[in-house]
């Protein structure tokens, strides 16, 4: 059973518009969440994270929102740029004392010029 | 900058061969991880290690083993490669006090 779900395999937006990528998780005990970006033939790179004590974290054009009651997080990219075209993975830190991340299946974002 | 390197970008092996994938990190990180990435399945954890000579199974350890003899190096071993192990293999490292993992460029393994 998936602990982390990214229900949209792909998303296409116009340059300059907002991109919103969504992620749902199942365990209300999860308390740290991350977003990674992956270009083809490269390893994922860390983008932004958020702790469960916050509901928003912002870094330049990237903002992550956390809705704990809905067990939902989202990544907003404003304005979107063609270089943002990549696969985006959300990840959650699992419990149990080991720093394991569980990743969603990813959403492929295409930003059209 | 954190650097995680993997020994090969592309590898082609035959069914039944023993395969070694090497990963080296230069940031003195305690934690190291091996994932595989398959289309539609995302990143799945194979094994991880939080100290030298320590290892723990991830979500899909079957058919794999690992070795961590030095802090900076984490090896993934396919004892007898099979076609269903054709995949992109990604190594990552992380400091004990943080949760952000830093990934290598990946090894695209094809087993024929």
CSV table of C-alpha atoms in Angstrom, one decimal:
chain,number,residue,atom,x,y,z
A,1,UNK,CA,0.0,0.0,0.0
A,2,UNK,CA,1.4,3.4,-1.0
A,3,UNK,CA,2.3,5.6,1.9
A,4,UNK,CA,2.9,8.6,-0.5
A,5,UNK,CA,0.7,9.2,-3.5
A,6,UNK,CA,1.3,11.6,-6.4
A,7,UNK,CA,-1.9,11.1,-8.3
A,8,UNK,CA,-1.0,13.1,-11.4
A,9,UNK,CA,1.7,11.4,-13.5
A,10,UNK,CA,2.1,14.5,-15.6
A,11,UNK,CA,1.3,18.3,-15.7
A,12,UNK,CA,1.7,20.8,-18.5
A,13,UNK,CA,1.7,24.6,-17.9
A,14,UNK,CA,2.6,27.7,-19.8
A,15,UNK,CA,5.8,29.6,-19.0
A,16,UNK,CA,5.1,32.4,-16.5
A,17,UNK,CA,2.1,30.6,-15.0
A,18,UNK,CA,1.8,28.8,-11.7
A,19,UNK,CA,2.6,25.1,-11.4
A,20,UNK,CA,1.0,23.2,-8.6
A,21,UNK,CA,2.1,19.7,-7.8
A,22,UNK,CA,0.2,17.6,-5.3
A,23,UNK,CA,1.1,14.9,-2.9
A,24,UNK,CA,-1.0,12.9,-0.4
A,25,UNK,CA,0.2,10.7,2.4
A,26,UNK,CA,-1.4,8.2,4.6
A,27,UNK,CA,0.2,8.3,8.0
A,28,UNK,CA,-0.6,11.3,10.2
A,29,UNK,CA,2.5,10.6,12.2
A,30,UNK,CA,4.8,11.7,9.4
A,31,UNK,CA,6.5,14.9,10.4
A,32,UNK,CA,9.0,15.9,7.7
A,33,UNK,CA,8.3,16.3,4.0
A,34,UNK,CA,10.6,17.0,1.1
A,35,UNK,CA,10.4,17.7,-2.6
A,36,UNK,CA,13.0,16.5,-5.1
A,37,UNK,CA,13.5,17.4,-8.8
A,38,UNK,CA,14.9,15.0,-11.3
A,39,UNK,CA,16.1,15.7,-14.8
A,40,UNK,CA,16.6,12.8,-17.3
A,41,UNK,CA,19.9,10.9,-16.8
A,42,UNK,CA,20.6,12.7,-13.6
A,43,UNK,CA,20.1,11.9,-9.9
A,44,UNK,CA,17.3,13.7,-8.0
A,45,UNK,CA,18.2,17.0,-6.4
A,46,UNK,CA,16.8,18.3,-3.2
A,47,UNK,CA,14.4,21.2,-3.7
A,48,UNK,CA,12.6,22.2,-0.6
A,49,UNK,CA,11.3,20.7,2.7
A,50,UNK,CA,8.8,21.4,5.4
A,51,UNK,CA,8.4,20.3,9.0
A,52,UNK,CA,5.0,19.4,10.4
A,53,UNK,CA,5.2,22.3,12.8
A,54,UNK,CA,4.8,24.7,9.8
A,55,UNK,CA,2.2,25.0,7.1
A,56,UNK,CA,4.2,26.9,4.6
A,57,UNK,CA,7.9,27.1,3.5
A,58,UNK,CA,9.1,29.4,0.8
A,59,UNK,CA,12.3,29.5,-1.2
A,60,UNK,CA,12.4,31.9,-4.1
A,61,UNK,CA,10.0,30.7,-6.7
A,62,UNK,CA,9.2,27.5,-4.8
A,63,UNK,CA,6.7,27.3,-2.0
A,64,UNK,CA,5.5,24.1,-0.2
A,65,UNK,CA,2.2,24.1,1.6
A,66,UNK,CA,1.3,21.4,4.2
A,67,UNK,CA,-2.3,20.7,5.2
A,68,UNK,CA,-2.0,18.2,8.1
A,69,UNK,CA,-5.7,17.6,8.6
A,70,UNK,CA,-6.0,16.6,4.9
A,71,UNK,CA,-2.6,14.8,4.9
A,72,UNK,CA,-1.8,16.8,1.8
A,73,UNK,CA,1.1,18.8,0.6
A,74,UNK,CA,1.7,20.8,-2.5
A,75,UNK,CA,4.5,22.5,-4.3
A,76,UNK,CA,3.9,25.8,-6.0
A,77,UNK,CA,6.3,27.1,-8.6
A,78,UNK,CA,5.7,30.8,-9.6
A,79,UNK,CA,6.5,31.8,-12.2
A,80,UNK,CA,7.1,28.6,-14.0
A,81,UNK,CA,10.1,28.5,-16.4
A,82,UNK,CA,11.0,26.0,-19.2
A,83,UNK,CA,14.0,24.9,-17.1
A,84,UNK,CA,11.6,23.7,-14.4
A,85,UNK,CA,10.6,20.9,-16.7
A,86,UNK,CA,11.5,17.7,-14.8
A,87,UNK,CA,10.0,14.9,-12.7
A,88,UNK,CA,9.1,16.0,-9.2
A,89,UNK,CA,9.1,13.6,-6.3
A,90,UNK,CA,7.6,14.2,-2.9
A,91,UNK,CA,9.1,12.2,0.0
A,92,UNK,CA,8.2,11.7,3.6
A,93,UNK,CA,10.5,10.8,6.5
A,94,UNK,CA,9.4,7.6,8.0
A,95,UNK,CA,9.2,6.9,11.7
A,96,UNK,CA,11.2,4.3,13.7
A,97,UNK,CA,14.5,6.0,14.3
A,98,UNK,CA,16.0,5.6,10.9
A,99,UNK,CA,16.3,8.4,8.4
A,100,UNK,CA,14.4,6.6,5.7
A,101,UNK,CA,12.6,8.5,3.0
A,102,UNK,CA,9.6,7.1,1.2
A,103,UNK,CA,9.1,8.6,-2.2
A,104,UNK,CA,6.0,9.1,-4.3
A,105,UNK,CA,5.9,7.9,-7.9
A,106,UNK,CA,6.6,11.4,-9.3
A,107,UNK,CA,4.9,13.9,-11.5
A,108,UNK,CA,6.4,15.0,-14.8
A,109,UNK,CA,6.1,18.7,-15.2
A,110,UNK,CA,6.4,20.3,-18.7
A,111,UNK,CA,6.6,24.0,-18.9
A,112,UNK,CA,5.9,25.2,-22.4
A,113,UNK,CA,7.6,28.4,-23.7
B,1,UNK,CA,29.3,21.0,-2.7
B,2,UNK,CA,28.3,17.5,-1.8
B,3,UNK,CA,29.5,15.1,-4.3
B,4,UNK,CA,28.2,11.5,-4.7
B,5,UNK,CA,29.8,9.5,-7.5
B,6,UNK,CA,28.8,6.2,-9.0
B,7,UNK,CA,31.3,3.9,-10.7
B,8,UNK,CA,29.4,3.6,-14.0
B,9,UNK,CA,26.7,5.6,-15.8
B,10,UNK,CA,25.8,2.6,-18.0
B,11,UNK,CA,26.3,-1.1,-17.5
B,12,UNK,CA,25.2,-4.1,-19.5
B,13,UNK,CA,25.5,-7.5,-17.9
B,14,UNK,CA,24.3,-11.0,-18.7
B,15,UNK,CA,21.8,-13.0,-16.7
B,16,UNK,CA,23.5,-14.9,-13.8
B,17,UNK,CA,26.5,-12.6,-13.6
B,18,UNK,CA,27.6,-11.0,-10.3
B,19,UNK,CA,27.4,-7.3,-10.5
B,20,UNK,CA,29.0,-4.7,-8.3
B,21,UNK,CA,27.7,-1.1,-8.2
B,22,UNK,CA,30.0,1.3,-6.4
B,23,UNK,CA,29.1,4.6,-4.7
B,24,UNK,CA,31.4,7.1,-3.1
B,25,UNK,CA,30.6,10.3,-1.2
B,26,UNK,CA,33.0,13.0,-0.2
B,27,UNK,CA,31.0,14.8,2.6
B,28,UNK,CA,31.7,12.5,5.5
B,29,UNK,CA,28.0,11.5,5.6
B,30,UNK,CA,27.0,8.8,8.0
B,31,UNK,CA,24.0,7.6,6.1
B,32,UNK,CA,24.1,6.0,2.6
B,33,UNK,CA,21.3,4.6,0.5
B,34,UNK,CA,20.6,2.5,-2.6
B,35,UNK,CA,17.4,3.0,-4.6
B,36,UNK,CA,16.2,1.8,-7.9
B,37,UNK,CA,14.0,3.9,-10.1
B,38,UNK,CA,11.5,2.3,-12.6
B,39,UNK,CA,8.9,4.0,-14.8
B,40,UNK,CA,5.6,4.4,-12.9
B,41,UNK,CA,7.1,3.1,-9.7
B,42,UNK,CA,9.2,6.0,-8.5
B,43,UNK,CA,12.2,5.5,-6.2
B,44,UNK,CA,12.2,2.4,-4.1
B,45,UNK,CA,14.7,1.8,-1.3
B,46,UNK,CA,16.8,-1.4,-1.6
B,47,UNK,CA,19.2,-1.1,1.3
B,48,UNK,CA,20.7,1.6,3.5
B,49,UNK,CA,23.5,2.0,6.0
B,50,UNK,CA,23.9,4.4,8.9
B,51,UNK,CA,27.4,3.4,9.8
B,52,UNK,CA,30.4,1.4,8.6
B,53,UNK,CA,29.7,-2.3,8.5
B,54,UNK,CA,26.0,-1.6,9.4
B,55,UNK,CA,23.2,-2.2,6.9
B,56,UNK,CA,19.5,-2.4,6.9
B,57,UNK,CA,17.0,-3.7,4.4
B,58,UNK,CA,14.8,-1.3,2.6
B,59,UNK,CA,11.6,-2.1,0.9
B,60,UNK,CA,12.9,-4.3,-1.9
B,61,UNK,CA,16.1,-6.1,-0.8
B,62,UNK,CA,15.5,-9.4,-2.4
B,63,UNK,CA,18.2,-10.3,-4.9
B,64,UNK,CA,20.6,-7.7,-3.6
B,65,UNK,CA,23.2,-7.4,-0.9
B,66,UNK,CA,25.4,-4.4,0.2
B,67,UNK,CA,28.8,-3.7,1.7
B,68,UNK,CA,30.1,-0.8,3.6
B,69,UNK,CA,33.7,-1.3,4.6
B,70,UNK,CA,34.6,2.4,4.7
B,71,UNK,CA,32.4,5.4,5.6
B,72,UNK,CA,32.6,7.0,2.2
B,73,UNK,CA,31.9,3.9,0.1
B,74,UNK,CA,28.7,1.9,-0.2
B,75,UNK,CA,28.5,-1.0,-2.7
B,76,UNK,CA,25.4,-2.7,-4.1
B,77,UNK,CA,25.9,-6.3,-5.2
B,78,UNK,CA,23.6,-8.3,-7.4
B,79,UNK,CA,24.7,-11.9,-6.6
B,80,UNK,CA,23.1,-13.4,-9.8
B,81,UNK,CA,21.7,-10.7,-12.1
B,82,UNK,CA,18.3,-11.3,-13.6
B,83,UNK,CA,16.4,-9.4,-16.3
B,84,UNK,CA,13.9,-8.0,-13.8
B,85,UNK,CA,16.9,-6.1,-12.2
B,86,UNK,CA,17.2,-4.0,-15.3
B,87,UNK,CA,16.7,-0.5,-13.9
B,88,UNK,CA,18.2,2.8,-13.0
B,89,UNK,CA,20.2,2.5,-9.7
B,90,UNK,CA,20.6,5.6,-7.6
B,91,UNK,CA,22.9,6.0,-4.6
B,92,UNK,CA,22.4,8.7,-2.0
B,93,UNK,CA,24.0,10.0,1.2
B,94,UNK,CA,22.9,12.1,4.1
B,95,UNK,CA,24.3,13.6,7.2
B,96,UNK,CA,23.0,12.1,10.4
B,97,UNK,CA,21.5,15.4,11.6
B,98,UNK,CA,19.7,16.2,8.4
B,99,UNK,CA,17.1,14.5,6.3
B,100,UNK,CA,18.1,15.8,2.9
B,101,UNK,CA,19.6,13.1,0.8
B,102,UNK,CA,22.1,13.9,-1.9
B,103,UNK,CA,22.0,11.6,-4.9
B,104,UNK,CA,24.6,10.4,-7.4
B,105,UNK,CA,24.0,10.6,-11.2
B,106,UNK,CA,22.7,7.0,-11.3
B,107,UNK,CA,23.7,3.8,-13.1
B,108,UNK,CA,21.5,2.5,-15.9
B,109,UNK,CA,21.9,-1.3,-15.6
B,110,UNK,CA,20.7,-3.6,-18.4
B,111,UNK,CA,20.6,-7.3,-17.8
B,112,UNK,CA,20.2,-9.4,-20.9
